[in-house]
C-alpha atoms as a PDB file:
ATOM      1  CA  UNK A   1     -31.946  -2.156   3.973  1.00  0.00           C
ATOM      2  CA  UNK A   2     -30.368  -0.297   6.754  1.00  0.00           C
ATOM      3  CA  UNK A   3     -29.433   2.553   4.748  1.00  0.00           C
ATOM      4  CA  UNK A   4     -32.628   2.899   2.840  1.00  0.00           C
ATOM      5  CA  UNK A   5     -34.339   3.043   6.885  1.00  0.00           C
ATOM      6  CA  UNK A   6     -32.043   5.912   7.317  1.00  0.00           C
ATOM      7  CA  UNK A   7     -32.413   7.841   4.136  1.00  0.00           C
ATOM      8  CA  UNK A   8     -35.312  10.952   4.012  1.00  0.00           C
ATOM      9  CA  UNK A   9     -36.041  13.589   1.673  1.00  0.00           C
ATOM     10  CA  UNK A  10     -35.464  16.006   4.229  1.00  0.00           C
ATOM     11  CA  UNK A  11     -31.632  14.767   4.104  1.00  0.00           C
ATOM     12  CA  UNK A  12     -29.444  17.925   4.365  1.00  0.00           C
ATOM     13  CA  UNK A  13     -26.987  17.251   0.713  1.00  0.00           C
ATOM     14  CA  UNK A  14     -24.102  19.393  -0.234  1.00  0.00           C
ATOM     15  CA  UNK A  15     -24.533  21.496  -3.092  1.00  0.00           C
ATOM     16  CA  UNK A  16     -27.258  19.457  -4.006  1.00  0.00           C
ATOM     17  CA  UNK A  17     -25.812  16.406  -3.866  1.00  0.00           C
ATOM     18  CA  UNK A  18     -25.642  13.819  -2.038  1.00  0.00           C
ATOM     19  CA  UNK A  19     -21.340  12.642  -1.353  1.00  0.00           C
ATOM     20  CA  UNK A  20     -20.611   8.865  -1.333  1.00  0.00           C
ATOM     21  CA  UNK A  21     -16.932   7.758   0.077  1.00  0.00           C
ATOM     22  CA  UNK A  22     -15.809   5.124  -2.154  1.00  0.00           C
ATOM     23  CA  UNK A  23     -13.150   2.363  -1.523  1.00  0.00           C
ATOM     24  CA  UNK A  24     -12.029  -0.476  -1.980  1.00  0.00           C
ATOM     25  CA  UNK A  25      -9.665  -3.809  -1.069  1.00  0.00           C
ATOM     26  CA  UNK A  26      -8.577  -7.253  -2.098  1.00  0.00           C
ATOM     27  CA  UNK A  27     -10.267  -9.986   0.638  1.00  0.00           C
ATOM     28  CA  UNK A  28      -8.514 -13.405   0.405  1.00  0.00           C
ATOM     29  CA  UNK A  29     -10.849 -16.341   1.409  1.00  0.00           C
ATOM     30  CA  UNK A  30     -10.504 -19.566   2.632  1.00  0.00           C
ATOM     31  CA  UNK A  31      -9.513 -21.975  -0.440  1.00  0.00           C
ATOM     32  CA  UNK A  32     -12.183 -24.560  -1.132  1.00  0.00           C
ATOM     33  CA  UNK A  33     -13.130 -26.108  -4.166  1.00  0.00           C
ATOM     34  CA  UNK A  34     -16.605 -23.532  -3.964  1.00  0.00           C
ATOM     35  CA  UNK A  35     -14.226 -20.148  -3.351  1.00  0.00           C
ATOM     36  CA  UNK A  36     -11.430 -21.256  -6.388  1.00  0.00           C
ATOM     37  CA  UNK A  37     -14.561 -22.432  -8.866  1.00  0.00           C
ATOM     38  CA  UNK A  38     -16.019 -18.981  -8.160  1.00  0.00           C
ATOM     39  CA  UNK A  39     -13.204 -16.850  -7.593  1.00  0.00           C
ATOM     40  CA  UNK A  40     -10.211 -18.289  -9.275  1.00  0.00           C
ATOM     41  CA  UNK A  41      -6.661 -17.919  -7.771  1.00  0.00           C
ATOM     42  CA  UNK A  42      -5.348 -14.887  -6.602  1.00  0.00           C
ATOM     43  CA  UNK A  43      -3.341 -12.497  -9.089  1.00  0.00           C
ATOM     44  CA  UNK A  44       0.026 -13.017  -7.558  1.00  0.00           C
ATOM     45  CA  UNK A  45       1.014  -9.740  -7.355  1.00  0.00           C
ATOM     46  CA  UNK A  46      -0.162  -9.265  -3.369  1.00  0.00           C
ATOM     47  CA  UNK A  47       1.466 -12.058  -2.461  1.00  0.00           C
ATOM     48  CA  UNK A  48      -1.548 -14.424  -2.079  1.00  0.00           C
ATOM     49  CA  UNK A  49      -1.569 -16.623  -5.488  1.00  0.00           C
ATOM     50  CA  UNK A  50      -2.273 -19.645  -3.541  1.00  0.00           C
ATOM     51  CA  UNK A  51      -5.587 -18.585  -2.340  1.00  0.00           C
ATOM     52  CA  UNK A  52      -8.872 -16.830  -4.090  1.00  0.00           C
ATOM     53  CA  UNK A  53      -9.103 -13.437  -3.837  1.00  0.00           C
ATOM     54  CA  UNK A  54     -12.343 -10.730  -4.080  1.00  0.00           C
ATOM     55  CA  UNK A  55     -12.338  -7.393  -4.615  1.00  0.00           C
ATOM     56  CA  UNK A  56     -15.017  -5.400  -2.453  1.00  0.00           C
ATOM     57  CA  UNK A  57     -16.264  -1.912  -2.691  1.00  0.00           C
ATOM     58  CA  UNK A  58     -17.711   0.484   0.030  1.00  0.00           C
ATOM     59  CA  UNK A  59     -20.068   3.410  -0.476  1.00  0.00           C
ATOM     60  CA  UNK A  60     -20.338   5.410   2.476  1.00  0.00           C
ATOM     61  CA  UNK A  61     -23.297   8.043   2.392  1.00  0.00           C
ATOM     62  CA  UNK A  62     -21.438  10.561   3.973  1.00  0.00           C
ATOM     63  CA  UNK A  63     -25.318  12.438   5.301  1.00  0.00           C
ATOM     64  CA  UNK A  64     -26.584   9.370   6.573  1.00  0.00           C
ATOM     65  CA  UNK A  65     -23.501   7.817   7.705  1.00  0.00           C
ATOM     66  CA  UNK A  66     -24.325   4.550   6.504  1.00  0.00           C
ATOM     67  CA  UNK A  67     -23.316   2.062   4.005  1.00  0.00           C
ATOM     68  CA  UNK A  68     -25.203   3.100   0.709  1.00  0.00           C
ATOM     69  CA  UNK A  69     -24.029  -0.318  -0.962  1.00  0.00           C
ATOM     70  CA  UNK A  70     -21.269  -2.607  -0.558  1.00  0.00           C
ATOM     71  CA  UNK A  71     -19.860  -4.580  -3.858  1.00  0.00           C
ATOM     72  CA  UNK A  72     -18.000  -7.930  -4.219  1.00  0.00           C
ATOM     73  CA  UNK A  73     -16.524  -8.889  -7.186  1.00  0.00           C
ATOM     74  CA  UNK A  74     -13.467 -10.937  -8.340  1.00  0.00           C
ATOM     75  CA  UNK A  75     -10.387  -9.212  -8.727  1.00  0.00           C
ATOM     76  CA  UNK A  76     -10.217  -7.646 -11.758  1.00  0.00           C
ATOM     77  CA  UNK A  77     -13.395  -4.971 -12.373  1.00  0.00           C
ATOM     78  CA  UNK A  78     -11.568  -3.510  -8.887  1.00  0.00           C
ATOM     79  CA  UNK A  79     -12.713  -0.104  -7.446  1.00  0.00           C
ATOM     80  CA  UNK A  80     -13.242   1.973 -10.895  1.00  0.00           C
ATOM     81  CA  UNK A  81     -15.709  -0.495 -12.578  1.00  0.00           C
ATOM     82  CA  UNK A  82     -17.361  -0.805  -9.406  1.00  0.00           C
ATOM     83  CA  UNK A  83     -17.972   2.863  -8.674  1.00  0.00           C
ATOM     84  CA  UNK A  84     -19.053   3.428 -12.571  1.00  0.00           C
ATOM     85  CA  UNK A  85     -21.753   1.024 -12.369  1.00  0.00           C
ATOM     86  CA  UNK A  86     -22.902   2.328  -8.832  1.00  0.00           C
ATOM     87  CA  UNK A  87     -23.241   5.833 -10.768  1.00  0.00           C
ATOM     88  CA  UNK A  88     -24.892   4.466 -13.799  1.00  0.00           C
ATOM     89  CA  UNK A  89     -27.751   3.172 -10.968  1.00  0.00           C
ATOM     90  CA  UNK A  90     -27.679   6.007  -8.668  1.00  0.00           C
ATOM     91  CA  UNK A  91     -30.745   8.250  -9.109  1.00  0.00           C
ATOM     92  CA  UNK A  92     -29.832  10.922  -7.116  1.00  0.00           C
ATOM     93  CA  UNK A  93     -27.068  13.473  -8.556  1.00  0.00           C
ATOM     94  CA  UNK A  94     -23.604  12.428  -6.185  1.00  0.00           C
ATOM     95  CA  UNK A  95     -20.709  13.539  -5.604  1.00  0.00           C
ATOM     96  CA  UNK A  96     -18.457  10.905  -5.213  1.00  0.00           C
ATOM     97  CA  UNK A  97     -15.192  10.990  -3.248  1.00  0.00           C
ATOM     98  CA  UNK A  98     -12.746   8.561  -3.873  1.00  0.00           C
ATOM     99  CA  UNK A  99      -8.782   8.141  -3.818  1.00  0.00           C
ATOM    100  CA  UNK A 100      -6.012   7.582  -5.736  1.00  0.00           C
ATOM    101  CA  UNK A 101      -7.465   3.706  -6.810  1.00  0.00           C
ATOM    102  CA  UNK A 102     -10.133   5.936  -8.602  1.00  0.00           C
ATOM    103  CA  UNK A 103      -7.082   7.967 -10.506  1.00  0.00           C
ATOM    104  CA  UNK A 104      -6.970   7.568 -14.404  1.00  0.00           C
ATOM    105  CA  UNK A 105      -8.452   9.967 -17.231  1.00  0.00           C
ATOM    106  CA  UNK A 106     -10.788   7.629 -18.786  1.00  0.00           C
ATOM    107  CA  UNK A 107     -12.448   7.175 -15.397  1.00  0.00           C
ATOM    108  CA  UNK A 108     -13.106  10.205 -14.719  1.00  0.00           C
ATOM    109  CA  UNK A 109     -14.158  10.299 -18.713  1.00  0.00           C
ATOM    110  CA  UNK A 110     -16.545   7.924 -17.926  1.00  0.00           C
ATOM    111  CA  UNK A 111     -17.657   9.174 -14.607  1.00  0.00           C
ATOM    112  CA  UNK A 112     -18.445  12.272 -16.120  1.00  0.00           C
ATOM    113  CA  UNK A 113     -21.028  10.295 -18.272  1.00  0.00           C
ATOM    114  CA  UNK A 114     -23.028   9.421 -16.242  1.00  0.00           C
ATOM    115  CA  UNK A 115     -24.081  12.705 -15.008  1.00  0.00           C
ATOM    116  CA  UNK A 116     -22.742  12.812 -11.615  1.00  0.00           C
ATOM    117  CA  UNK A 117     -19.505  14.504  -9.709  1.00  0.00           C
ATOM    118  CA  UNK A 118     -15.923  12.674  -8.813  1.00  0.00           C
ATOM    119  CA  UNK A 119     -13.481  14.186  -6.626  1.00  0.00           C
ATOM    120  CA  UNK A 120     -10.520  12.483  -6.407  1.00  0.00           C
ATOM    121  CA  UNK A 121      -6.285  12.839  -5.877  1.00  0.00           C
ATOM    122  CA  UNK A 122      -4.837  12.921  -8.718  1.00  0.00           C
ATOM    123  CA  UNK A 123      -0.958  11.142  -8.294  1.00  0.00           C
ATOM    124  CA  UNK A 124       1.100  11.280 -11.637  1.00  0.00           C
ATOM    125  CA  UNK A 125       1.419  12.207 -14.742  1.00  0.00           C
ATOM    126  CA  UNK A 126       1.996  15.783 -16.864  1.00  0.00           C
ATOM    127  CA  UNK A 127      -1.347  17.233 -15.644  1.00  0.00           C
ATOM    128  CA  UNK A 128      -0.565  16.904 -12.256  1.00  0.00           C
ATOM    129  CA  UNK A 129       3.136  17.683 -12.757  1.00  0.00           C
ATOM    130  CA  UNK A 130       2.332  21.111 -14.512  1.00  0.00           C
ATOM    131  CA  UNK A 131      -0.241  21.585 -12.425  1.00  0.00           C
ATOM    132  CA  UNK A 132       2.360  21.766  -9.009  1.00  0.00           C
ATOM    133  CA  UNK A 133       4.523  23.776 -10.902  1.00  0.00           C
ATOM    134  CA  UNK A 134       1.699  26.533 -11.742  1.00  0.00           C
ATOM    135  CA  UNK A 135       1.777  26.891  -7.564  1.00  0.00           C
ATOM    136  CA  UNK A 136      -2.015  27.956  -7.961  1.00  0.00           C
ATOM    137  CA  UNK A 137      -4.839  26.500  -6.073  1.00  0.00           C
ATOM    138  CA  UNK A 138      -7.409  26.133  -8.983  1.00  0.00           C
ATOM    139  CA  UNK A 139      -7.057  25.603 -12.172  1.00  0.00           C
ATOM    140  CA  UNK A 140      -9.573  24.615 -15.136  1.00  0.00           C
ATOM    141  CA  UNK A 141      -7.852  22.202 -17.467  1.00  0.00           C
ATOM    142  CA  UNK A 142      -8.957  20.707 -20.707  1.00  0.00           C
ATOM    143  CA  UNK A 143      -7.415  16.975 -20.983  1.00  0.00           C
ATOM    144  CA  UNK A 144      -7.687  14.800 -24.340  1.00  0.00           C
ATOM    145  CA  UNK A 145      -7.776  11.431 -23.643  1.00  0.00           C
ATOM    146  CA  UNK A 146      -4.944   9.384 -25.513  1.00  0.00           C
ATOM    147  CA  UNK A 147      -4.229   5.649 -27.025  1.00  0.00           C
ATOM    148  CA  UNK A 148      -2.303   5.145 -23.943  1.00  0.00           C
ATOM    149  CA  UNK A 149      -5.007   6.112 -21.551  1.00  0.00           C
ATOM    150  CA  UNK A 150      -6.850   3.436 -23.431  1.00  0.00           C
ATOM    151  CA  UNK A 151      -4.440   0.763 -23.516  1.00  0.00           C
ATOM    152  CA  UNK A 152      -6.616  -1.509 -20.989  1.00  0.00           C
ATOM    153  CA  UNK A 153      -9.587  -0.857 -22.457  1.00  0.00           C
ATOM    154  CA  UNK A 154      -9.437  -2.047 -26.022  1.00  0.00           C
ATOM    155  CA  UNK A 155     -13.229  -1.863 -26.451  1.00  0.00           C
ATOM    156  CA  UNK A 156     -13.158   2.128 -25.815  1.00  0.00           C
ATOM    157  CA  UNK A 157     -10.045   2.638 -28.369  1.00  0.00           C
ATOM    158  CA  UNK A 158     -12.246   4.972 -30.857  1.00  0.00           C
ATOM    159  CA  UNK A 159     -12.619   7.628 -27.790  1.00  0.00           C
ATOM    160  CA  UNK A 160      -9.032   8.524 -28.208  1.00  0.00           C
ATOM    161  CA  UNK A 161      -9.060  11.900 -29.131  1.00  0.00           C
ATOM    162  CA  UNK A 162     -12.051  12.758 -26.983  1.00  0.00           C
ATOM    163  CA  UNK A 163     -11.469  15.917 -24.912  1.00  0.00           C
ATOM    164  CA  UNK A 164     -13.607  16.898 -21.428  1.00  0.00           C
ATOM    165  CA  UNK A 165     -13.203  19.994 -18.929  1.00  0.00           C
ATOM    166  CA  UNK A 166     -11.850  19.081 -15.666  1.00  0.00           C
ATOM    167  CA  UNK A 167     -11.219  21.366 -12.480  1.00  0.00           C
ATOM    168  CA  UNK A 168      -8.026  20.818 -10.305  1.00  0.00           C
ATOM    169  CA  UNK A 169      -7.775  22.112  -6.603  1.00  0.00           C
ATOM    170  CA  UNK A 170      -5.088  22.299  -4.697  1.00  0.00           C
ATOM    171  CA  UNK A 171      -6.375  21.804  -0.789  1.00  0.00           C
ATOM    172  CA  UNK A 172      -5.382  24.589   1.837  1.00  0.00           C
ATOM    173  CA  UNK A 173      -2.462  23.576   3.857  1.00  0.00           C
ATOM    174  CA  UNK A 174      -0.195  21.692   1.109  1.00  0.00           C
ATOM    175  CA  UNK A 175       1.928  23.365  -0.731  1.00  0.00           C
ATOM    176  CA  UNK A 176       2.051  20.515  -3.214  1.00  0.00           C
ATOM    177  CA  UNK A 177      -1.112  19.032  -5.113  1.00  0.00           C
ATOM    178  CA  UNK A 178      -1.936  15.250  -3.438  1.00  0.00           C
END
């Protein structure tokens, strides 16, 4: 409610768009019979398996400074599901900024779906690798997405194959792509 007080149409965007910071974390809460029927246990692998765990989401409006939405969820649909479904619902074309817990191909696959803009570091893999190597600062780069970029997502397996246009910048003052 805040951020809808704070939002106007004469909101100065960036290229036409308005930029959402996106991130997320793991919350542990207090272990009641409520929390573990809703949440579950945690995962295990941050060291909390003893007590329920969500996952929440924050989408900063970076014009209005405020919180455009924040997300809870358990665990698992973690910071990419979350920031897809924002941008299936967001009605304005964004730009969204997030880090490397928004890296993966098929994300950005799917971000680019939805009609809006992801900017994000990109950590690993050949792209990036060749990409350092090429020592330029922009490069447009055609990426297929593979079986093994699909792995977790079983229901999405026929997209292997599928090929999409993205842009990679390297940011002034590095001397290697982060």
């Amino acid at each position: 409610q805040t951020h809808q007080c704070a939002r106007s149409p004469a909101d100065t965007l960036y290229e036409g768009l308005r930029v959402t910071l996106v991130d997320g974390t793991k919350i542990i809460v207090p272990r009641t019979d409520e929390t573990i029927a809703k949440y579950h246990l945690g995962s295990g692998r941050t060291g909390d398996a003893y007590f329920p765990q969500i996952h929440a989401g924050g989408f900063l409006d970076l014009v209005t400074g405020t919180f455009a939405d924040v997300n809870f969820e358990h665990g698992v649909p973690a910071e990419r599901q979350m920031v897809f479904e924002h941008a299936q619902g967001a009605k304005e074309p964004t730009l969204y900024v997030g880090d490397a817990g928004q890296n993966g191909m098929f994300h950005v696959y799917r971000m680019m779906q939805t009609g809006h803009h992801l900017l994000m570091a990109l950590k690993m893999g050949d792209l990036a690798e060749q990409f350092r190597k090429s020592g330029r600062r922009s490069a447009r780069v055609q990426v297929v997405l593979t079986r093994a970029q699909l792995k977790d997502h079983p229901e999405h397996a026929h997209l292997a194959g599928s090929s999409f246009t993205v842009r990679l910048i390297r940011t002034y003052g590095t001397t290697k792509l982060r």
